[in-house]
CSV table of C-alpha atoms and ligand atoms in Angstrom, one decimal:
chain,number,residue,atom,x,y,z
A,1,UNK,CA,-96.9,166.2,-65.9
A,2,UNK,CA,-99.8,164.2,-66.9
A,3,UNK,CA,-98.9,161.1,-68.9
A,4,UNK,CA,-101.7,159.2,-70.4
A,5,UNK,CA,-101.5,155.9,-72.2
A,6,UNK,CA,-104.1,154.3,-74.3
A,7,UNK,CA,-103.9,150.6,-75.0
A,8,UNK,CA,-106.2,149.2,-77.6
A,9,UNK,CA,-106.6,145.5,-77.1
A,10,UNK,CA,-108.5,143.0,-79.3
A,11,UNK,CA,-110.5,140.4,-77.4
A,12,UNK,CA,-110.7,136.8,-78.2
A,13,UNK,CA,-114.4,136.0,-77.6
A,14,UNK,CA,-116.2,132.7,-77.7
A,15,UNK,CA,-119.6,132.4,-79.3
A,16,UNK,CA,-121.3,132.5,-75.8
A,17,UNK,CA,-119.3,135.6,-74.8
A,18,UNK,CA,-120.1,137.2,-78.1
A,19,UNK,CA,-123.9,136.7,-77.5
A,20,UNK,CA,-123.6,138.0,-74.0
A,21,UNK,CA,-121.8,141.1,-75.1
A,22,UNK,CA,-124.2,141.8,-77.9
A,23,UNK,CA,-127.2,141.4,-75.6
A,24,UNK,CA,-125.6,143.7,-73.1
A,25,UNK,CA,-124.9,146.3,-75.7
A,26,UNK,CA,-128.5,146.1,-76.9
A,27,UNK,CA,-129.7,146.9,-73.4
A,28,UNK,CA,-127.1,149.6,-72.9
A,29,UNK,CA,-128.2,151.3,-76.1
A,30,UNK,CA,-131.8,151.0,-74.9
A,31,UNK,CA,-130.9,152.9,-71.7
A,32,UNK,CA,-129.0,155.6,-73.6
A,33,UNK,CA,-131.8,156.1,-76.0
A,34,UNK,CA,-134.4,156.2,-73.3
A,35,UNK,CA,-132.3,158.8,-71.4
A,36,UNK,CA,-132.0,160.9,-74.5
A,37,UNK,CA,-135.8,160.7,-75.0
A,38,UNK,CA,-136.3,161.9,-71.4
A,39,UNK,CA,-133.8,164.7,-71.7
A,40,UNK,CA,-134.6,166.1,-75.1
A,41,UNK,CA,-137.1,168.7,-76.0
A,42,UNK,CA,-137.7,169.9,-79.6
A,43,UNK,CA,-139.3,173.1,-78.4
A,44,UNK,CA,-136.3,174.9,-76.8
A,45,UNK,CA,-132.9,174.1,-75.4
A,46,UNK,CA,-133.9,175.6,-72.1
A,47,UNK,CA,-136.3,172.6,-71.7
A,48,UNK,CA,-133.6,170.0,-72.3
A,49,UNK,CA,-132.4,168.3,-69.2
A,50,UNK,CA,-128.6,168.3,-68.8
A,51,UNK,CA,-128.1,167.8,-65.0
A,52,UNK,CA,-126.6,164.4,-64.7
A,53,UNK,CA,-127.6,163.8,-61.1
A,54,UNK,CA,-131.3,164.9,-61.7
A,55,UNK,CA,-131.6,162.7,-64.7
A,56,UNK,CA,-130.0,159.7,-62.9
A,57,UNK,CA,-132.4,160.2,-59.9
A,58,UNK,CA,-135.3,160.2,-62.3
A,59,UNK,CA,-134.4,157.2,-64.5
A,60,UNK,CA,-132.0,154.9,-62.7
A,61,UNK,CA,-134.5,152.8,-60.7
A,62,UNK,CA,-136.7,152.4,-63.7
A,63,UNK,CA,-133.9,151.4,-66.1
A,64,UNK,CA,-132.6,148.9,-63.5
A,65,UNK,CA,-136.0,147.4,-63.3
A,66,UNK,CA,-136.4,147.2,-67.1
A,67,UNK,CA,-133.0,145.7,-67.9
A,68,UNK,CA,-130.7,143.1,-66.7
A,69,UNK,CA,-127.7,145.5,-66.6
A,70,UNK,CA,-125.4,145.9,-63.7
A,71,UNK,CA,-125.7,149.2,-61.8
A,72,UNK,CA,-122.5,150.8,-63.2
A,73,UNK,CA,-123.5,150.1,-66.8
A,74,UNK,CA,-126.9,151.7,-66.4
A,75,UNK,CA,-125.2,154.8,-64.9
A,76,UNK,CA,-122.7,154.9,-67.7
A,77,UNK,CA,-125.4,154.7,-70.3
A,78,UNK,CA,-127.3,157.6,-68.6
A,79,UNK,CA,-124.1,159.6,-68.4
A,80,UNK,CA,-123.3,159.1,-72.0
A,81,UNK,CA,-126.7,160.2,-73.1
A,82,UNK,CA,-126.8,163.3,-70.9
A,83,UNK,CA,-123.3,164.3,-72.2
A,84,UNK,CA,-124.5,164.0,-75.8
A,85,UNK,CA,-127.6,166.1,-75.0
A,86,UNK,CA,-125.4,168.7,-73.3
A,87,UNK,CA,-123.2,168.9,-76.4
A,88,UNK,CA,-126.2,169.4,-78.6
A,89,UNK,CA,-127.6,172.1,-76.4
A,90,UNK,CA,-124.2,174.0,-76.7
A,91,UNK,CA,-124.5,173.8,-80.4
A,92,UNK,CA,-128.1,174.8,-80.3
A,93,UNK,CA,-127.2,177.9,-78.3
A,94,UNK,CA,-124.9,178.9,-81.1
A,95,UNK,CA,-127.7,178.7,-83.6
A,96,UNK,CA,-126.5,175.4,-85.2
A,97,UNK,CA,-128.9,172.8,-86.4
A,98,UNK,CA,-129.4,170.0,-83.9
A,99,UNK,CA,-131.6,167.0,-83.3
A,100,UNK,CA,-132.1,164.5,-80.5
A,101,UNK,CA,-129.1,162.3,-80.1
A,102,UNK,CA,-129.6,158.6,-80.9
A,103,UNK,CA,-127.3,155.7,-80.1
A,104,UNK,CA,-126.8,152.8,-82.4
A,105,UNK,CA,-123.1,151.9,-82.3
A,106,UNK,CA,-122.3,149.1,-79.9
A,107,UNK,CA,-119.9,150.8,-77.5
A,108,UNK,CA,-120.1,150.6,-73.7
A,109,UNK,CA,-118.1,152.4,-71.0
A,110,UNK,CA,-116.6,150.3,-68.2
A,111,UNK,CA,-114.9,151.4,-65.0
A,112,UNK,CA,-113.3,149.6,-62.1
A,113,UNK,CA,-116.7,148.4,-60.8
A,114,UNK,CA,-117.7,146.7,-64.1
A,115,UNK,CA,-114.3,145.6,-65.5
A,116,UNK,CA,-111.4,143.8,-63.8
A,117,UNK,CA,-108.1,143.4,-65.6
A,118,UNK,CA,-105.8,140.4,-65.4
A,119,UNK,CA,-102.6,139.6,-67.1
A,120,UNK,CA,-104.2,137.9,-70.1
A,121,UNK,CA,-107.9,138.5,-69.8
A,122,UNK,CA,-110.5,141.0,-68.6
A,123,UNK,CA,-113.6,140.3,-66.6
A,124,UNK,CA,-116.6,142.3,-67.9
A,125,UNK,CA,-120.1,142.7,-66.4
A,126,UNK,CA,-122.8,141.6,-68.8
A,127,UNK,CA,-126.5,140.8,-68.6
A,128,UNK,CA,-125.5,137.2,-68.2
A,129,UNK,CA,-123.1,137.8,-65.4
A,130,UNK,CA,-119.4,138.2,-65.8
A,131,UNK,CA,-117.6,137.0,-68.9
A,132,UNK,CA,-113.8,136.7,-69.2
A,133,UNK,CA,-112.6,137.0,-72.7
A,134,UNK,CA,-108.8,136.8,-73.1
A,135,UNK,CA,-106.6,139.4,-74.9
A,136,UNK,CA,-105.0,139.0,-78.3
A,137,UNK,CA,-101.6,140.4,-77.3
A,138,UNK,CA,-98.4,140.7,-79.3
A,139,UNK,CA,-95.8,138.0,-78.6
A,140,UNK,CA,-93.0,140.2,-77.2
A,141,UNK,CA,-93.0,141.3,-73.6
A,142,UNK,CA,-93.7,143.6,-72.0
A,143,UNK,CA,-96.6,144.6,-74.1
A,144,UNK,CA,-98.1,148.1,-73.8
A,145,UNK,CA,-100.9,146.5,-72.0
A,146,UNK,CA,-98.6,145.1,-69.3
A,147,UNK,CA,-96.6,148.3,-69.1
A,148,UNK,CA,-99.5,150.7,-68.6
A,149,UNK,CA,-102.5,148.8,-67.6
A,150,UNK,CA,-101.0,146.3,-65.1
A,151,UNK,CA,-98.2,148.7,-63.9
A,152,UNK,CA,-98.5,150.2,-60.4
A,153,UNK,CA,-97.3,153.5,-61.8
A,154,UNK,CA,-100.4,153.9,-63.9
A,155,UNK,CA,-103.9,154.2,-62.7
A,156,UNK,CA,-106.7,152.7,-64.7
A,157,UNK,CA,-109.2,155.4,-65.7
A,158,UNK,CA,-111.8,153.9,-67.9
A,159,UNK,CA,-112.2,151.6,-70.8
A,160,UNK,CA,-114.6,151.5,-73.7
A,161,UNK,CA,-115.7,148.2,-75.2
A,162,UNK,CA,-116.4,148.6,-78.9
A,163,UNK,CA,-117.8,146.2,-81.4
A,164,UNK,CA,-116.4,146.8,-84.9
A,165,UNK,CA,-119.1,145.6,-87.3
A,166,UNK,CA,-116.7,145.7,-90.3
A,167,UNK,CA,-114.3,143.2,-88.8
A,168,UNK,CA,-116.8,141.5,-86.5
A,169,UNK,CA,-114.4,141.9,-83.6
A,170,UNK,CA,-114.6,143.4,-80.1
A,171,UNK,CA,-111.9,145.9,-79.0
A,172,UNK,CA,-111.2,147.4,-75.6
A,173,UNK,CA,-109.8,150.9,-75.5
A,174,UNK,CA,-108.1,151.2,-72.1
A,175,UNK,CA,-107.2,154.6,-70.8
A,176,UNK,CA,-104.6,155.0,-68.0
A,177,UNK,CA,-102.8,157.9,-66.3
A,178,UNK,CA,-99.4,157.9,-64.7
A,179,UNK,CA,-99.4,158.6,-61.0
A,180,UNK,CA,-97.1,161.5,-60.1
A,181,UNK,CA,-97.2,165.2,-59.8
A,182,UNK,CA,-94.2,166.8,-61.2
A,183,UNK,CA,-95.8,170.2,-61.8
A,184,UNK,CA,-94.1,173.4,-62.9
A,185,UNK,CA,-94.8,176.4,-60.8
A,186,UNK,CA,-97.8,178.1,-62.2
A,187,UNK,CA,-96.7,180.9,-64.4
A,188,UNK,CA,-99.2,183.5,-64.9
A,189,UNK,CA,-102.9,183.4,-64.2
A,190,UNK,CA,-105.5,185.9,-65.0
A,191,UNK,CA,-108.8,186.6,-66.8
A,192,UNK,CA,-108.8,186.0,-70.5
A,193,UNK,CA,-111.0,186.3,-73.5
A,194,UNK,CA,-109.7,183.2,-75.2
A,195,UNK,CA,-107.7,180.3,-74.0
A,196,UNK,CA,-105.6,178.1,-76.2
A,197,UNK,CA,-104.4,174.5,-75.9
A,198,UNK,CA,-101.2,174.1,-78.0
A,199,UNK,CA,-100.6,170.6,-79.5
A,200,UNK,CA,-97.2,169.4,-80.7
A,201,UNK,CA,-97.2,166.3,-83.0
A,202,UNK,CA,-94.0,164.3,-83.1
A,203,UNK,CA,-92.2,161.0,-83.3
A,204,UNK,CA,-91.2,160.7,-79.7
A,205,UNK,CA,-94.8,161.2,-78.6
A,206,UNK,CA,-97.6,161.2,-81.1
A,207,UNK,CA,-99.1,164.3,-79.4
A,208,UNK,CA,-98.2,166.5,-76.5
A,209,UNK,CA,-100.4,169.3,-75.1
A,210,UNK,CA,-99.3,172.6,-73.6
A,211,UNK,CA,-100.9,171.4,-70.4
A,212,UNK,CA,-98.2,168.8,-70.3
A,213,UNK,CA,-100.2,165.7,-71.3
A,214,UNK,CA,-98.4,163.2,-73.4
A,215,UNK,CA,-100.0,160.7,-75.8
A,216,UNK,CA,-97.0,158.5,-76.3
A,217,UNK,CA,-98.4,156.1,-78.9
A,218,UNK,CA,-95.7,153.5,-78.5
A,219,UNK,CA,-98.2,150.7,-78.9
A,220,UNK,CA,-99.2,152.4,-82.2
A,221,UNK,CA,-95.7,152.1,-83.4
A,222,UNK,CA,-95.5,148.5,-82.2
A,223,UNK,CA,-98.6,147.4,-84.1
A,224,UNK,CA,-97.6,149.3,-87.2
A,225,UNK,CA,-94.4,147.3,-87.2
A,226,UNK,CA,-96.2,144.1,-86.7
A,227,UNK,CA,-98.6,144.8,-89.6
A,228,UNK,CA,-95.7,145.7,-91.8
A,229,UNK,CA,-93.9,142.5,-90.9
A,230,UNK,CA,-97.0,140.5,-91.8
A,231,UNK,CA,-97.4,142.4,-95.0
A,232,UNK,CA,-93.8,141.7,-96.0
A,233,UNK,CA,-94.2,138.0,-95.5
A,234,UNK,CA,-97.4,137.8,-97.6
A,235,UNK,CA,-95.9,139.9,-100.4
A,236,UNK,CA,-93.0,137.5,-100.7
A,237,UNK,CA,-95.3,134.5,-101.1
A,238,UNK,CA,-96.9,136.2,-104.1
A,239,UNK,CA,-99.7,133.7,-104.6
A,240,UNK,CA,-103.3,134.5,-105.4
A,241,UNK,CA,-104.3,133.4,-101.9
A,242,UNK,CA,-101.6,135.5,-100.3
A,243,UNK,CA,-102.8,138.5,-102.4
A,244,UNK,CA,-106.3,138.1,-101.0
A,245,UNK,CA,-105.1,137.7,-97.5
A,246,UNK,CA,-103.0,140.9,-98.0
A,247,UNK,CA,-106.2,142.8,-98.9
A,248,UNK,CA,-108.0,141.5,-95.8
A,249,UNK,CA,-105.0,142.4,-93.6
A,250,UNK,CA,-105.0,145.9,-95.1
A,251,UNK,CA,-108.6,146.4,-94.1
A,252,UNK,CA,-108.1,145.2,-90.6
A,253,UNK,CA,-105.0,147.3,-90.2
A,254,UNK,CA,-106.9,150.4,-91.4
A,255,UNK,CA,-109.8,149.8,-89.0
A,256,UNK,CA,-107.4,149.4,-86.1
A,257,UNK,CA,-105.4,152.5,-86.9
A,258,UNK,CA,-108.5,154.6,-87.2
A,259,UNK,CA,-109.8,153.3,-84.0
A,260,UNK,CA,-106.6,154.1,-82.2
A,261,UNK,CA,-106.5,157.7,-83.5
A,262,UNK,CA,-110.2,158.2,-82.7
A,263,UNK,CA,-109.4,157.5,-79.1
A,264,UNK,CA,-106.5,160.0,-78.9
A,265,UNK,CA,-108.6,162.6,-80.7
A,266,UNK,CA,-111.4,162.2,-78.1
A,267,UNK,CA,-108.9,162.5,-75.3
A,268,UNK,CA,-107.4,165.6,-76.9
A,269,UNK,CA,-110.8,167.3,-77.1
A,270,UNK,CA,-111.5,166.3,-73.5
A,271,UNK,CA,-108.2,167.8,-72.4
A,272,UNK,CA,-109.3,171.1,-74.0
A,273,UNK,CA,-112.8,170.9,-72.4
A,274,UNK,CA,-111.4,170.0,-69.0
A,275,UNK,CA,-109.0,173.0,-69.1
A,276,UNK,CA,-111.7,175.5,-70.4
A,277,UNK,CA,-109.9,176.0,-73.7
A,278,UNK,CA,-111.7,177.7,-76.6
A,279,UNK,CA,-109.2,176.8,-79.2
A,280,UNK,CA,-106.9,173.9,-80.0
A,281,UNK,CA,-103.8,175.0,-82.0
A,282,UNK,CA,-101.8,172.6,-84.2
A,283,UNK,CA,-98.9,173.3,-86.5
A,284,UNK,CA,-99.5,173.2,-90.2
A,285,UNK,CA,-98.8,169.8,-91.5
A,286,UNK,CA,-97.9,170.8,-95.1
A,287,UNK,CA,-94.1,170.4,-94.7
A,288,UNK,CA,-94.2,167.9,-91.9
A,289,UNK,CA,-92.0,165.4,-93.9
A,290,UNK,CA,-89.2,168.0,-94.1
A,291,UNK,CA,-89.5,169.0,-90.5
A,292,UNK,CA,-89.6,165.5,-89.2
A,293,UNK,CA,-87.3,163.5,-91.4
A,294,UNK,CA,-87.4,160.6,-89.0
A,295,UNK,CA,-91.2,160.3,-89.3
A,296,UNK,CA,-92.4,157.2,-91.0
A,297,UNK,CA,-95.5,157.1,-93.3
A,298,UNK,CA,-97.6,155.7,-90.5
A,299,UNK,CA,-96.6,158.7,-88.3
A,300,UNK,CA,-97.6,161.2,-91.0
A,301,UNK,CA,-100.8,159.3,-91.6
A,302,UNK,CA,-101.5,159.5,-87.8
A,303,UNK,CA,-100.9,163.2,-87.7
A,304,UNK,CA,-103.2,163.9,-90.6
A,305,UNK,CA,-106.0,161.7,-89.2
A,306,UNK,CA,-105.6,163.1,-85.7
A,307,UNK,CA,-105.9,166.7,-87.0
A,308,UNK,CA,-108.9,165.7,-89.1
A,309,UNK,CA,-110.7,163.9,-86.3
A,310,UNK,CA,-110.1,166.7,-83.8
A,311,UNK,CA,-111.3,169.2,-86.4
A,312,UNK,CA,-114.7,167.7,-86.5
A,313,UNK,CA,-115.0,166.4,-82.9
A,314,UNK,CA,-113.9,169.6,-81.1
A,315,UNK,CA,-116.6,172.0,-82.5
A,316,UNK,CA,-119.2,169.6,-81.1
A,317,UNK,CA,-117.9,170.6,-77.7
A,318,UNK,CA,-117.7,174.3,-78.5
A,319,UNK,CA,-113.9,174.2,-79.2
A,320,UNK,CA,-112.5,175.5,-82.4
A,321,UNK,CA,-109.4,174.2,-84.1
A,322,UNK,CA,-106.7,176.3,-85.7
A,323,UNK,CA,-103.3,175.8,-87.4
A,324,UNK,CA,-100.2,178.0,-87.1
A,325,UNK,CA,-97.2,178.1,-89.2
A,326,UNK,CA,-94.4,176.1,-87.7
A,327,UNK,CA,-91.6,178.6,-87.0
A,328,UNK,CA,-88.8,177.3,-84.9
A,329,UNK,CA,-91.3,176.0,-82.4
A,330,UNK,CA,-89.0,173.3,-81.3
A,331,UNK,CA,-85.8,175.5,-81.0
A,332,UNK,CA,-87.4,178.3,-79.1
A,333,UNK,CA,-87.4,178.7,-75.4
A,334,UNK,CA,-91.0,178.8,-74.2
A,335,UNK,CA,-90.2,180.7,-71.0
A,336,UNK,CA,-92.2,184.0,-70.7
A,337,UNK,CA,-89.2,186.2,-70.2
A,338,UNK,CA,-86.8,184.5,-72.5
A,339,UNK,CA,-87.9,183.3,-76.0
A,340,UNK,CA,-84.3,182.6,-77.0
A,341,UNK,CA,-84.2,180.6,-80.3
A,342,UNK,CA,-81.3,178.4,-81.2
A,343,UNK,CA,-80.6,175.1,-82.9
A,344,UNK,CA,-78.5,174.0,-80.0
A,345,UNK,CA,-81.4,174.3,-77.5
A,346,UNK,CA,-82.8,171.0,-78.5
A,347,UNK,CA,-81.1,167.6,-77.9
A,348,UNK,CA,-83.5,164.9,-79.0
A,349,UNK,CA,-86.2,164.6,-76.4
A,350,UNK,CA,-84.7,167.2,-74.1
A,351,UNK,CA,-84.8,170.9,-74.4
A,352,UNK,CA,-82.2,173.1,-72.6
A,353,UNK,CA,-82.1,176.8,-73.3
A,354,UNK,CA,-78.6,178.0,-73.9
A,355,UNK,CA,-79.5,181.4,-72.6
A,356,UNK,CA,-81.6,181.0,-69.5
A,357,UNK,CA,-80.9,177.3,-68.7
A,358,UNK,CA,-84.6,176.3,-68.8
A,359,UNK,CA,-84.8,172.5,-69.0
A,360,UNK,CA,-87.9,170.7,-70.0
A,361,UNK,CA,-89.2,168.0,-72.3
A,362,UNK,CA,-88.7,169.2,-75.9
A,363,UNK,CA,-92.2,168.3,-77.2
A,364,UNK,CA,-93.8,170.0,-74.2
A,365,UNK,CA,-91.7,173.1,-74.9
A,366,UNK,CA,-92.9,173.0,-78.6
A,367,UNK,CA,-96.5,172.6,-77.6
A,368,UNK,CA,-96.4,175.7,-75.4
A,369,UNK,CA,-94.8,177.6,-78.3
A,370,UNK,CA,-97.5,176.5,-80.7
A,371,UNK,CA,-100.1,177.9,-78.3
A,372,UNK,CA,-98.2,181.1,-77.9
A,373,UNK,CA,-97.9,181.5,-81.7
A,374,UNK,CA,-101.6,181.2,-82.1
A,375,UNK,CA,-102.2,183.6,-79.2
A,376,UNK,CA,-99.9,186.3,-80.7
A,377,UNK,CA,-101.4,186.0,-84.1
A,378,UNK,CA,-104.9,186.3,-82.7
A,379,UNK,CA,-104.1,189.2,-80.4
A,380,UNK,CA,-102.5,191.1,-83.3
A,381,UNK,CA,-105.6,190.5,-85.4
A,382,UNK,CA,-107.9,191.8,-82.6
A,383,UNK,CA,-105.8,194.9,-82.1
A,384,UNK,CA,-105.6,195.8,-85.8
A,385,UNK,CA,-109.3,195.2,-86.5
A,386,UNK,CA,-111.2,198.5,-86.4
A,387,UNK,CA,-114.4,196.6,-85.8
A,388,UNK,CA,-113.5,194.9,-82.6
A,389,UNK,CA,-111.9,197.9,-81.1
A,390,UNK,CA,-110.9,195.7,-78.2
A,391,UNK,CA,-107.4,197.0,-77.5
A,392,UNK,CA,-107.3,194.9,-74.3
A,393,UNK,CA,-108.4,191.6,-75.7
A,394,UNK,CA,-106.5,188.8,-74.1
A,395,UNK,CA,-105.5,185.5,-75.5
A,396,UNK,CA,-104.0,183.1,-73.1
A,397,UNK,CA,-102.3,179.7,-73.5
A,398,UNK,CA,-103.2,177.0,-71.1
A,399,UNK,CA,-100.1,175.4,-69.7
A,400,UNK,CA,-99.3,172.9,-67.0
A,401,UNK,CA,-100.4,174.6,-63.7
A,402,UNK,CA,-101.7,177.9,-65.1
A,403,UNK,CA,-101.8,180.2,-68.2
A,404,UNK,CA,-99.4,182.2,-70.3
A,405,UNK,CA,-100.3,185.4,-72.0
A,406,UNK,CA,-99.2,185.5,-75.6
A,407,UNK,CA,-98.5,189.2,-75.3
A,408,UNK,CA,-95.8,189.0,-72.7
A,409,UNK,CA,-93.6,186.8,-74.9
A,410,UNK,CA,-90.4,188.0,-76.6
A,411,UNK,CA,-91.1,187.8,-80.3
A,412,UNK,CA,-88.8,186.0,-82.6
A,413,UNK,CA,-87.9,186.8,-86.1
A,414,UNK,CA,-90.9,186.4,-88.3
A,415,UNK,CA,-93.4,186.4,-85.5
B,501,LIG,ZN1,-84.6,180.5,-72.2
């Protein structure tokens, strides 16, 4: 299974470092906008350039010449612009209104060549050489940063440096992936008309996909607790100054939360794109409080935001977002030939089918069932629609190591 962790870390930057980062961002945006200019054509999408290598070959030397940016940052800016143009072309093909992408937000993509991580600081390439801002980390150890970024069990994937104008702070979103390959045997592969990525939202992991990727979100929990503690302290003081500080804290907290969920939303959409999925299926959130009594308000907030962000980000990549009714998705065995549904199948984070003995992570099992529920519903609709007449329409669910066909599942009551 693919476990990814995202750590969002605030940077403590000196005035000099701040200037260097802003100047770097300015040149980075220049490169991205120049690339978009080069790739874009208002005449026709067939004239837009979307081949990363060709664009890089055409622009790289020139942009290196014109800026003080390090090689990887120039490449990252080109890559970002080509990807944006590509996404626009996809929408254009579908007849949606599009215009040339422009870049204004100060965000830069770093990889191992341009960023080096240490226990308490990061070294970042800038137009003024390397700068080494330190991290603003929580007091208790190990921090999520230590556990996932510095751990040998996780490989560093990439990070995005983001300047938040509202708070005047720099944040680093660091994405890591656990190194192991505990794959299930691939279940059923085959040609399909539509492929679904099922997503389970929960308390153990914020999100789990049917492909077996986990977004654990434990640093989200950690920071929510920290903010709550601080709020409690200020509320007790009850002075005018404390009240003002409380408002400021609230703003900072909200910015941080949104930033965190945006990162996960982006990764969820990438997961769907990487696995050639056309649809992302979530459970309906209407009675989430009843179904997840242990969920705190900040969990429910995160689920709603995540759904909202994915709903507007996914269509930009040609992926649609759907919701299915939650119907015993966590008590049901997701195995193709079983489908046994029972309260006793689930023990906390572990799922064990009482009938066939299938043992698997409970949230992963639920994510597969959500995908299957959508697939069944969709297939049923296609069959019964006289217009489509496609009796052999297929809807598959993307799972870890293959696909499942919604049709071959044993239905459960109410399906
Ligand atoms: Zn079973």
